[in-house]
């Protein structure tokens, strides 16, 4: 059983701003929404979360989880205690309806990284993709295994000869730095949000993507893909 939950932050409150300023703090708040400890590995469904900021200056938390969350503490700290609510939906009926050839609009916040080294003598290390071209390429390289393909634009709608072949944009690039419990050095993280249109190629693989996440830094608000009517 999987659930999809949405909660709106009251960004005028100090508690909301504190949570939104630290992925580490928000991760702890999300995980404390469950009475039982839930799995966090990549070998099965896990808790995924993402922050969305809308054009109307509204900020939402989305959570996909194997159990229903209780967000009472978030309502009290960062919502509207008298009138605030959250919405939790049974995700299974939607997941079971995915079929080959279906087209959906999608959103994904991810941490696009690659391994690199400056010299042959140095060990490889994870390095963030910072340019839009490489950030787009990062997702396109993973689409087949993730169970979908990003829809290609008709040639007459392409504004550039290179890098504009797909119904895909990258926005909301952020570089985050925060302290992790027990570590002296801050954690730095580059995140981007992808919006586009996809076609389902492998429903089972796409279901795994939607419930297990895509890419790294899932504990810090990355990896959650959601679909909507195209």
XYZ file of N, CA, C and O in Angstrom, residues 14-98:
340
model
N 7.480 31.446 11.700
C 8.900 31.195 11.924
C 9.202 29.695 11.807
O 10.234 29.295 11.251
N 8.311 28.871 12.322
C 8.522 27.428 12.269
C 8.613 26.909 10.844
O 9.420 26.027 10.541
N 7.785 27.463 9.956
C 7.831 27.050 8.549
C 9.146 27.451 7.913
O 9.777 26.667 7.203
N 9.585 28.663 8.171
C 10.844 29.136 7.580
C 12.032 28.328 8.104
O 12.976 28.043 7.359
N 11.986 27.942 9.369
C 13.065 27.122 9.936
C 13.125 25.762 9.250
O 14.203 25.292 8.868
N 11.986 25.132 9.067
C 11.960 23.826 8.420
C 12.405 23.906 6.966
O 13.176 23.071 6.481
N 11.939 24.927 6.262
C 12.259 25.043 4.843
C 13.704 25.429 4.594
O 14.214 25.242 3.487
N 14.384 25.950 5.604
C 15.770 26.377 5.423
C 16.758 25.231 5.570
O 17.942 25.391 5.237
N 16.320 24.061 6.066
C 17.245 22.964 6.332
C 16.655 21.629 5.896
O 15.728 21.126 6.541
N 17.164 21.027 4.829
C 16.682 19.699 4.436
C 16.868 18.653 5.533
O 16.065 17.730 5.647
N 17.897 18.801 6.348
C 18.123 17.857 7.441
C 16.991 17.944 8.471
O 16.441 16.927 8.906
N 16.603 19.166 8.835
C 15.528 19.360 9.805
C 14.190 18.898 9.242
O 13.389 18.254 9.939
N 13.942 19.206 7.974
C 12.671 18.818 7.373
C 12.590 17.298 7.200
O 11.522 16.706 7.386
N 13.705 16.676 6.865
C 13.728 15.214 6.778
C 13.325 14.588 8.115
O 12.513 13.650 8.162
N 13.889 15.116 9.207
C 13.544 14.592 10.536
C 12.062 14.789 10.832
O 11.411 13.906 11.410
N 11.515 15.938 10.428
C 10.094 16.203 10.670
C 9.213 15.263 9.863
O 8.183 14.778 10.350
N 9.608 14.988 8.618
C 8.835 14.063 7.785
C 8.866 12.660 8.384
O 7.822 12.000 8.521
N 10.040 12.196 8.783
C 10.140 10.830 9.289
C 9.436 10.665 10.640
O 8.976 9.558 10.970
N 9.323 11.743 11.400
C 8.612 11.644 12.681
C 7.098 11.629 12.492
O 6.353 11.536 13.470
N 6.643 11.686 11.233
C 5.207 11.598 10.944
C 4.679 10.170 11.019
O 3.472 9.952 10.900
N 5.589 9.204 11.199
C 5.199 7.797 11.178
C 5.471 7.153 12.533
O 6.553 7.322 13.104
N 4.497 6.404 13.030
C 4.646 5.765 14.340
C 5.695 4.660 14.301
O 6.393 4.425 15.285
N 5.805 3.973 13.159
C 6.780 2.896 13.000
C 7.924 3.375 12.118
O 7.738 4.213 11.234
N 9.104 2.829 12.346
C 10.246 3.147 11.491
C 10.036 2.504 10.134
O 9.821 1.292 10.029
N 10.100 3.304 9.072
C 9.838 2.818 7.725
C 11.151 2.586 6.989
O 12.178 3.188 7.303
N 11.148 1.711 5.966
C 12.382 1.409 5.239
C 12.925 2.634 4.518
O 12.173 3.477 4.035
N 14.254 2.724 4.448
C 14.902 3.857 3.796
C 15.864 3.410 2.705
O 16.565 4.217 2.129
N 15.904 2.099 2.396
C 16.807 1.607 1.364
C 16.210 1.727 -0.018
O 15.050 2.117 -0.198
N 17.017 1.363 -1.034
C 16.574 1.468 -2.421
C 15.982 0.169 -2.949
O 15.641 0.080 -4.126
N 15.857 -0.859 -2.105
C 15.384 -2.146 -2.574
C 13.885 -2.324 -2.399
O 13.354 -3.423 -2.568
N 13.168 -1.274 -2.074
C 11.730 -1.356 -1.924
C 11.131 0.019 -1.738
O 11.845 1.025 -1.709
N 9.801 0.099 -1.638
C 9.158 1.395 -1.407
C 9.709 2.076 -0.164
O 10.015 1.415 0.834
N 9.827 3.370 -0.209
C 10.409 4.121 0.891
C 9.693 5.457 1.012
O 8.806 5.776 0.215
N 10.054 6.230 2.023
C 9.488 7.572 2.180
C 10.260 8.532 1.279
O 11.487 8.631 1.351
N 9.535 9.211 0.405
C 10.095 10.245 -0.459
C 9.362 11.547 -0.169
O 8.162 11.536 0.161
N 10.057 12.669 -0.298
C 9.374 13.951 -0.103
C 9.972 15.008 -1.019
O 11.086 14.861 -1.524
N 9.201 16.045 -1.240
C 9.623 17.128 -2.136
C 8.907 18.414 -1.743
O 7.756 18.385 -1.323
N 9.608 19.533 -1.899
C 9.003 20.853 -1.703
C 8.676 21.452 -3.060
O 9.525 21.496 -3.955
N 7.437 21.902 -3.234
C 7.012 22.593 -4.455
C 6.614 24.018 -4.115
O 5.863 24.243 -3.156
N 7.097 24.942 -4.916
C 6.704 26.348 -4.785
C 5.927 26.738 -6.032
O 6.437 26.620 -7.143
N 4.692 27.221 -5.854
C 3.832 27.507 -6.990
C 3.958 28.959 -7.414
O 4.554 29.790 -6.717
N 3.368 29.258 -8.562
C 3.409 30.624 -9.088
C 2.617 31.592 -8.215
O 2.798 32.807 -8.310
N 1.758 31.064 -7.354
C 0.976 31.922 -6.448
C 1.650 32.073 -5.084
O 1.004 32.437 -4.108
N 2.947 31.793 -5.055
C 3.750 31.929 -3.829
C 3.258 31.002 -2.725
O 3.366 31.314 -1.542
N 2.711 29.854 -3.114
C 2.315 28.832 -2.146
C 3.405 27.758 -2.097
O 4.003 27.416 -3.126
N 3.657 27.245 -0.912
C 4.699 26.236 -0.726
C 4.078 24.970 -0.173
O 3.420 24.999 0.869
N 4.296 23.864 -0.885
C 3.689 22.593 -0.509
C 4.766 21.544 -0.238
O 5.832 21.535 -0.869
N 4.451 20.655 0.682
C 5.237 19.450 0.915
C 4.469 18.269 0.334
O 3.292 18.076 0.645
N 5.133 17.485 -0.523
C 4.568 16.238 -1.036
C 5.341 15.074 -0.429
O 6.575 15.106 -0.359
N 4.620 14.056 -0.011
C 5.227 12.868 0.588
C 4.606 11.629 -0.055
O 3.383 11.529 -0.161
N 5.459 10.702 -0.494
C 5.016 9.373 -0.913
C 5.559 8.388 0.106
O 6.753 8.415 0.434
N 4.694 7.515 0.618
C 5.109 6.659 1.730
C 4.298 5.374 1.767
O 3.149 5.338 1.332
N 4.897 4.285 2.331
C 4.161 3.027 2.482
C 3.088 3.077 3.557
O 2.210 2.227 3.583
N 3.171 4.036 4.480
C 2.178 4.170 5.548
C 1.612 5.588 5.530
O 2.240 6.514 5.019
N 0.442 5.743 6.119
C -0.156 7.078 6.215
C 0.608 7.920 7.228
O 0.849 7.474 8.351
N 0.976 9.145 6.856
C 1.647 10.004 7.827
C 0.637 10.756 8.693
O -0.511 10.972 8.280
N 1.084 11.156 9.865
C 0.315 12.042 10.736
C 1.097 13.353 10.835
O 2.141 13.418 11.477
N 0.605 14.387 10.179
C 1.331 15.652 10.086
C 0.834 16.682 11.101
O 1.013 17.886 10.905
N 0.262 16.210 12.189
C -0.239 17.140 13.203
C 0.853 18.098 13.670
O 0.614 19.299 13.852
N 2.054 17.583 13.883
C 3.148 18.434 14.373
C 3.519 19.516 13.356
O 3.879 20.632 13.732
N 3.417 19.201 12.044
C 3.710 20.217 11.029
C 2.623 21.282 10.987
O 2.906 22.467 10.808
N 1.375 20.852 11.144
C 0.282 21.840 11.202
C 0.506 22.790 12.370
O 0.353 24.013 12.235
N 0.900 22.256 13.510
C 1.088 23.086 14.700
C 2.302 24.006 14.580
O 2.266 25.152 15.029
N 3.376 23.531 13.968
C 4.602 24.324 13.876
C 4.628 25.242 12.660
O 5.185 26.340 12.720
N 4.047 24.786 11.549
C 4.312 25.456 10.286
C 3.095 25.590 9.387
O 3.234 25.920 8.205
N 1.901 25.350 9.943
C 0.696 25.450 9.134
C -0.302 26.419 9.738
O 0.063 27.478 10.249
N -1.574 26.037 9.714
C -2.655 26.823 10.302
C -3.324 25.940 11.358
O -4.189 25.113 11.026
N -2.942 26.062 12.638
C -3.431 25.125 13.659
C -4.945 25.054 13.784
O -5.482 23.997 14.146
N -5.642 26.163 13.537
C -7.106 26.148 13.693
C -7.812 25.578 12.476
O -8.857 24.938 12.595
N -7.275 25.820 11.297
C -7.984 25.426 10.064
C -7.151 24.533 9.157
O -7.664 24.027 8.168
N -5.883 24.365 9.443
C -4.992 23.638 8.541
C -5.255 22.151 8.512
O -5.626 21.542 9.519
N -5.078 21.583 7.366
C -5.229 20.146 7.181
C -4.155 19.676 6.209
O -3.449 20.460 5.609
N -4.050 18.380 6.062
C -3.259 17.800 4.985
C -4.128 16.773 4.277
O -5.118 16.302 4.830
N -3.786 16.466 3.060
C -4.563 15.505 2.274
C -3.692 14.286 1.986
O -2.572 14.421 1.489
N -4.209 13.102 2.310
C -3.526 11.850 2.007
C -4.435 10.997 1.134
O -5.615 10.808 1.442
N -3.868 10.495 0.030
C -4.623 9.713 -0.944
C -4.017 8.320 -1.073
O -2.804 8.136 -0.938
N -4.875 7.360 -1.340
C -4.415 6.016 -1.675
C -3.776 6.087 -3.063
O -4.437 6.419 -4.052
N -2.486 5.787 -3.150
C -1.740 5.931 -4.398
C -1.871 4.704 -5.298
O -1.592 4.763 -6.498
N -2.273 3.573 -4.733
C -2.273 2.320 -5.474
C -3.178 2.325 -6.710
O -2.776 1.834 -7.770
N -4.422 2.853 -6.633
C -5.258 2.832 -7.838
C -4.623 3.568 -9.013
O -4.705 3.107 -10.159
N -3.982 4.699 -8.736
C -3.309 5.427 -9.811
C -2.138 4.618 -10.362
O -1.978 4.473 -11.581
N -1.305 4.078 -9.477
C -0.138 3.324 -9.924
C -0.542 2.117 -10.770
O 0.120 1.787 -11.758
N -1.633 1.473 -10.402
C -2.049 0.263 -11.113
C -2.599 0.566 -12.498
O -2.672 -0.335 -13.346
N -2.976 1.829 -12.761
C -3.553 2.181 -14.062
C -2.509 2.592 -15.097
O -2.868 2.884 -16.239
N -1.255 2.649 -14.738
C -0.223 3.050 -15.699
C -0.070 1.999 -16.789
O 0.055 0.809 -16.511
